[in-house]
Amino acid sequence: MKLCIIDTGCANLASLKFCCGRLGHEALITRDLKELEMADKLFLPGVGTARNVMDSLRRLDLVSFLQKNKKPLLGICLGMQILGIFSEELRQETLGIIPFKTYEFKKKDGFTLPHMGWNDIKSSHPLFKGLDGAYFYFVHSFCVDINDYSIASCEYSQIFSAAVAMDNFYGVQFHPERSAEAGEILIKTFIKDIG
């Protein structure tokens, strides 16, 4: 099983690599197209702004590869958001793989941004087998509304998509690599049972 973590230059990749290692799987951090094309499973992490990560993907000539990819891919946090068509953050067009948009959280009294910390999710999707109601670690100020591609939900000032999926593309808004046992279970399921 060849696992590749796509090095966009816009994420802390070491914690994801270490998480895979704890599960007994070596994961290669790379931006080399030949390596990525040989992968069985791909991870697309992202931190920062949608504009920064899209600029980086264009600079690395990875946009077309991602859009045409047929391997199971898991987008994490911003990596999930850029699977959509547009982000309200700096009004940025994104990869256009799954037809959803990313918006800033609705402002409500008692809720501060970013949404940071542990929160529970609701899901009956196979990616979350045994994890309905589990707590995961979130850090984000922008979110995806519930839509036809939502496979998990969470609530913080509003109900939003904690995860999406379409065909071979999956995305989670939280950081599974920082979510203790629940996160490791999810990554193990993605590696072993998805696709």
C-alpha atoms as a printed R data frame, in Angstrom:
    type eleno elety resid chain resno       x      y       z
1   ATOM     1    CA   MET     A     1   0.000  0.000   0.000
2   ATOM     2    CA   LYS     A     2   1.606  3.258  -1.141
3   ATOM     3    CA   LEU     A     3   0.397  6.327   0.759
4   ATOM     4    CA   CYS     A     4   1.313  9.831  -0.329
5   ATOM     5    CA   ILE     A     5   0.774 13.092   1.534
6   ATOM     6    CA   ILE     A     6   0.623 15.903  -1.015
7   ATOM     7    CA   ASP     A     7   3.148 18.567  -0.083
8   ATOM     8    CA   THR     A     8   1.415 21.822  -0.960
9   ATOM     9    CA   GLY     A     9   3.815 23.839   1.181
10  ATOM    10    CA   CYS     A    10   0.735 25.028   3.112
11  ATOM    11    CA   ALA     A    11   0.392 22.521   5.931
12  ATOM    12    CA   ASN     A    12   2.096 20.902   8.876
13  ATOM    13    CA   LEU     A    13   2.620 17.480   7.320
14  ATOM    14    CA   ALA     A    14   4.741 15.760   9.966
15  ATOM    15    CA   SER     A    15   1.868 15.022  12.366
16  ATOM    16    CA   LEU     A    16  -0.089 13.268   9.593
17  ATOM    17    CA   LYS     A    17   2.966 11.240   8.588
18  ATOM    18    CA   PHE     A    18   3.561 10.246  12.228
19  ATOM    19    CA   CYS     A    19  -0.100  9.269  12.616
20  ATOM    20    CA   CYS     A    20   0.123  6.943   9.606
21  ATOM    21    CA   GLY     A    21   3.336  5.526  11.054
22  ATOM    22    CA   ARG     A    22   1.636  4.742  14.363
23  ATOM    23    CA   LEU     A    23  -0.892  2.733  12.343
24  ATOM    24    CA   GLY     A    24   1.894  0.738  10.706
25  ATOM    25    CA   HIS     A    25   1.895  2.550   7.358
26  ATOM    26    CA   GLU     A    26   4.754  4.539   5.857
27  ATOM    27    CA   ALA     A    27   3.481  7.706   4.159
28  ATOM    28    CA   LEU     A    28   5.613  9.658   1.701
29  ATOM    29    CA   ILE     A    29   5.428 13.459   1.793
30  ATOM    30    CA   THR     A    30   5.887 14.555  -1.819
31  ATOM    31    CA   ARG     A    31   4.944 16.963  -4.593
32  ATOM    32    CA   ASP     A    32   6.529 14.717  -7.270
33  ATOM    33    CA   LEU     A    33   3.862 13.848  -9.868
34  ATOM    34    CA   LYS     A    34   5.404 10.446 -10.620
35  ATOM    35    CA   GLU     A    35   5.262  9.484  -6.956
36  ATOM    36    CA   LEU     A    36   1.712 10.798  -6.593
37  ATOM    37    CA   GLU     A    37   0.537  8.889  -9.650
38  ATOM    38    CA   MET     A    38   1.845  5.627  -8.136
39  ATOM    39    CA   ALA     A    39   0.015  6.125  -4.831
40  ATOM    40    CA   ASP     A    40  -2.825  3.866  -3.736
41  ATOM    41    CA   LYS     A    41  -4.223  6.526  -1.388
42  ATOM    42    CA   LEU     A    42  -3.652 10.276  -1.237
43  ATOM    43    CA   PHE     A    43  -3.926 12.830   1.571
44  ATOM    44    CA   LEU     A    44  -4.451 16.537   0.817
45  ATOM    45    CA   PRO     A    45  -3.858 18.583   3.989
46  ATOM    46    CA   GLY     A    46  -4.127 22.360   4.070
47  ATOM    47    CA   VAL     A    47  -3.522 25.190   6.525
48  ATOM    48    CA   GLY     A    48  -3.803 28.930   5.949
49  ATOM    49    CA   THR     A    49  -5.934 30.549   3.246
50  ATOM    50    CA   ALA     A    50  -7.622 29.063   0.204
51  ATOM    51    CA   ARG     A    51  -5.769 31.565  -1.969
52  ATOM    52    CA   ASN     A    52  -2.363 30.524  -0.640
53  ATOM    53    CA   VAL     A    53  -2.970 26.826  -1.157
54  ATOM    54    CA   MET     A    54  -4.454 27.329  -4.645
55  ATOM    55    CA   ASP     A    55  -1.485 29.529  -5.625
56  ATOM    56    CA   SER     A    56   0.846 26.820  -4.348
57  ATOM    57    CA   LEU     A    57  -0.974 24.049  -6.250
58  ATOM    58    CA   ARG     A    58  -0.805 26.083  -9.463
59  ATOM    59    CA   ARG     A    59   2.890 26.836  -8.934
60  ATOM    60    CA   LEU     A    60   3.583 23.122  -8.383
61  ATOM    61    CA   ASP     A    61   1.472 22.171 -11.433
62  ATOM    62    CA   LEU     A    62  -0.782 19.929  -9.316
63  ATOM    63    CA   VAL     A    63  -4.238 21.357 -10.126
64  ATOM    64    CA   SER     A    64  -4.879 19.212 -13.206
65  ATOM    65    CA   PHE     A    65  -3.529 16.107 -11.464
66  ATOM    66    CA   LEU     A    66  -5.928 16.579  -8.560
67  ATOM    67    CA   GLN     A    67  -8.933 17.297 -10.778
68  ATOM    68    CA   LYS     A    68  -8.317 14.146 -12.847
69  ATOM    69    CA   ASN     A    69  -7.279 11.927  -9.930
70  ATOM    70    CA   LYS     A    70  -9.039  8.530  -9.704
71  ATOM    71    CA   LYS     A    71  -7.372  7.298  -6.498
72  ATOM    72    CA   PRO     A    72  -9.066  7.634  -3.090
73  ATOM    73    CA   LEU     A    73  -8.116 11.060  -1.722
74  ATOM    74    CA   LEU     A    74  -8.767 12.502   1.733
75  ATOM    75    CA   GLY     A    75  -8.754 16.292   2.012
76  ATOM    76    CA   ILE     A    76  -8.122 17.574   5.544
77  ATOM    77    CA   CYS     A    77  -9.363 20.929   6.904
78  ATOM    78    CA   LEU     A    78  -8.529 23.487   4.179
79  ATOM    79    CA   GLY     A    79  -7.768 20.456   2.001
80  ATOM    80    CA   MET     A    80 -11.464 19.616   2.217
81  ATOM    81    CA   GLN     A    81 -12.601 23.169   1.496
82  ATOM    82    CA   ILE     A    82 -10.577 23.475  -1.701
83  ATOM    83    CA   LEU     A    83 -12.273 20.370  -3.139
84  ATOM    84    CA   GLY     A    84 -15.278 22.660  -3.642
85  ATOM    85    CA   ILE     A    85 -15.861 25.295  -6.304
86  ATOM    86    CA   PHE     A    86 -15.434 28.535  -4.334
87  ATOM    87    CA   SER     A    87 -14.328 29.900  -0.967
88  ATOM    88    CA   GLU     A    88 -15.673 33.134   0.462
89  ATOM    89    CA   GLU     A    89 -12.247 33.564   2.074
90  ATOM    90    CA   LEU     A    90 -10.635 36.196  -0.204
91  ATOM    91    CA   ARG     A    91 -13.258 35.204  -2.842
92  ATOM    92    CA   GLN     A    92 -11.144 32.365  -4.175
93  ATOM    93    CA   GLU     A    93 -12.129 29.863  -6.871
94  ATOM    94    CA   THR     A    94 -11.029 26.410  -5.760
95  ATOM    95    CA   LEU     A    95 -10.529 23.011  -7.426
96  ATOM    96    CA   GLY     A    96 -14.143 22.533  -8.516
97  ATOM    97    CA   ILE     A    97 -14.166 18.787  -7.853
98  ATOM    98    CA   ILE     A    98 -17.266 18.658  -5.606
99  ATOM    99    CA   PRO     A    99 -20.036 21.257  -6.162
100 ATOM   100    CA   PHE     A   100 -20.108 23.059  -2.822
101 ATOM   101    CA   LYS     A   101 -19.000 26.489  -1.567
102 ATOM   102    CA   THR     A   102 -17.183 27.492   1.605
103 ATOM   103    CA   TYR     A   103 -18.505 30.387   3.699
104 ATOM   104    CA   GLU     A   104 -17.492 32.218   6.850
105 ATOM   105    CA   PHE     A   105 -19.308 31.049   9.966
106 ATOM   106    CA   LYS     A   106 -22.458 32.977  10.781
107 ATOM   107    CA   LYS     A   107 -21.779 35.495  13.560
108 ATOM   108    CA   LYS     A   108 -23.701 34.672  16.745
109 ATOM   109    CA   ASP     A   109 -23.423 35.911  20.313
110 ATOM   110    CA   GLY     A   110 -21.411 33.538  22.482
111 ATOM   111    CA   PHE     A   111 -19.429 32.059  19.595
112 ATOM   112    CA   THR     A   112 -15.906 33.192  18.782
113 ATOM   113    CA   LEU     A   113 -13.857 32.482  15.676
114 ATOM   114    CA   PRO     A   114 -12.033 30.417  14.834
115 ATOM   115    CA   HIS     A   115 -14.026 27.362  15.861
116 ATOM   116    CA   MET     A   116 -11.168 25.735  17.735
117 ATOM   117    CA   GLY     A   117 -11.182 22.654  19.901
118 ATOM   118    CA   TRP     A   118 -13.032 19.387  20.300
119 ATOM   119    CA   ASN     A   119 -16.528 18.884  18.931
120 ATOM   120    CA   ASP     A   120 -18.699 15.871  18.228
121 ATOM   121    CA   ILE     A   121 -19.926 14.762  14.806
122 ATOM   122    CA   LYS     A   122 -22.955 12.851  13.550
123 ATOM   123    CA   SER     A   123 -22.515 10.360  10.720
124 ATOM   124    CA   SER     A   124 -23.659  6.977   9.451
125 ATOM   125    CA   HIS     A   125 -21.181  6.889   6.548
126 ATOM   126    CA   PRO     A   126 -18.726  3.933   6.304
127 ATOM   127    CA   LEU     A   127 -15.765  6.317   6.723
128 ATOM   128    CA   PHE     A   128 -17.108  7.003  10.236
129 ATOM   129    CA   LYS     A   129 -17.869  3.389  11.129
130 ATOM   130    CA   GLY     A   130 -18.061  3.204  14.924
131 ATOM   131    CA   LEU     A   131 -17.482  6.976  15.218
132 ATOM   132    CA   ASP     A   132 -20.985  8.475  15.223
133 ATOM   133    CA   GLY     A   133 -20.941 10.915  18.143
134 ATOM   134    CA   ALA     A   134 -17.126 10.837  18.424
135 ATOM   135    CA   TYR     A   135 -15.165 14.015  19.163
136 ATOM   136    CA   PHE     A   136 -12.639 15.439  16.704
137 ATOM   137    CA   TYR     A   137 -10.313 18.443  16.806
138 ATOM   138    CA   PHE     A   138 -11.333 21.488  14.722
139 ATOM   139    CA   VAL     A   139  -9.564 24.757  13.840
140 ATOM   140    CA   HIS     A   140 -11.408 26.831  11.213
141 ATOM   141    CA   SER     A   141 -13.229 30.120  10.619
142 ATOM   142    CA   PHE     A   142 -14.869 29.074   7.339
143 ATOM   143    CA   CYS     A   143 -17.228 26.163   6.843
144 ATOM   144    CA   VAL     A   144 -19.268 24.227   4.300
145 ATOM   145    CA   ASP     A   145 -23.050 24.187   4.626
146 ATOM   146    CA   ILE     A   146 -24.881 20.873   4.702
147 ATOM   147    CA   ASN     A   147 -25.305 19.776   1.073
148 ATOM   148    CA   ASP     A   148 -25.927 16.719  -1.104
149 ATOM   149    CA   TYR     A   149 -22.342 15.561  -0.556
150 ATOM   150    CA   SER     A   150 -22.237 15.907   3.243
151 ATOM   151    CA   ILE     A   151 -21.458 12.646   5.041
152 ATOM   152    CA   ALA     A   152 -21.038 14.032   8.582
153 ATOM   153    CA   SER     A   153 -22.365 17.060  10.431
154 ATOM   154    CA   CYS     A   154 -21.243 19.169  13.369
155 ATOM   155    CA   GLU     A   155 -22.647 22.234  15.135
156 ATOM   156    CA   TYR     A   156 -20.906 25.440  16.182
157 ATOM   157    CA   SER     A   157 -23.122 28.542  15.867
158 ATOM   158    CA   GLN     A   158 -24.723 26.659  12.961
159 ATOM   159    CA   ILE     A   159 -24.885 23.114  11.639
160 ATOM   160    CA   PHE     A   160 -22.167 22.540   9.042
161 ATOM   161    CA   SER     A   161 -20.520 19.740   7.068
162 ATOM   162    CA   ALA     A   162 -17.887 17.957   9.125
163 ATOM   163    CA   ALA     A   163 -17.142 15.754   6.101
164 ATOM   164    CA   VAL     A   164 -18.053 15.428   2.423
165 ATOM   165    CA   ALA     A   165 -17.625 12.743  -0.216
166 ATOM   166    CA   MET     A   166 -18.111 12.280  -3.939
167 ATOM   167    CA   ASP     A   167 -16.800  9.344  -5.957
168 ATOM   168    CA   ASN     A   168 -13.154  8.807  -4.873
169 ATOM   169    CA   PHE     A   169 -12.878 12.179  -3.116
170 ATOM   170    CA   TYR     A   170 -13.396 12.558   0.639
171 ATOM   171    CA   GLY     A   171 -12.910 15.553   2.860
172 ATOM   172    CA   VAL     A   172 -12.987 16.164   6.614
173 ATOM   173    CA   GLN     A   173 -13.152 19.620   8.179
174 ATOM   174    CA   PHE     A   174 -11.386 18.531  11.365
175 ATOM   175    CA   HIS     A   175  -7.803 17.327  11.883
176 ATOM   176    CA   PRO     A   176  -7.897 13.527  12.320
177 ATOM   177    CA   GLU     A   177  -4.135 13.465  12.880
178 ATOM   178    CA   ARG     A   178  -4.705 15.626  15.986
179 ATOM   179    CA   SER     A   179  -7.881 13.861  17.136
180 ATOM   180    CA   ALA     A   180  -6.440 11.081  19.301
181 ATOM   181    CA   GLU     A   181  -8.016  7.617  19.001
182 ATOM   182    CA   ALA     A   182 -11.057  8.708  16.962
183 ATOM   183    CA   GLY     A   183  -8.797 10.322  14.375
184 ATOM   184    CA   GLU     A   184  -6.586  7.268  14.139
185 ATOM   185    CA   ILE     A   185  -9.641  5.041  13.653
186 ATOM   186    CA   LEU     A   186 -10.849  7.271  10.812
187 ATOM   187    CA   ILE     A   187  -7.467  7.310   9.068
188 ATOM   188    CA   LYS     A   188  -7.172  3.541   9.490
189 ATOM   189    CA   THR     A   189 -10.625  3.109   7.933
190 ATOM   190    CA   PHE     A   190  -9.696  5.367   5.009
191 ATOM   191    CA   ILE     A   191  -6.500  3.403   4.399
192 ATOM   192    CA   LYS     A   192  -7.949 -0.094   4.762
193 ATOM   193    CA   ASP     A   193 -11.640  0.052   3.844
194 ATOM   194    CA   ILE     A   194 -12.276  2.990   1.499
195 ATOM   195    CA   GLY     A   195 -11.976  2.566  -2.262
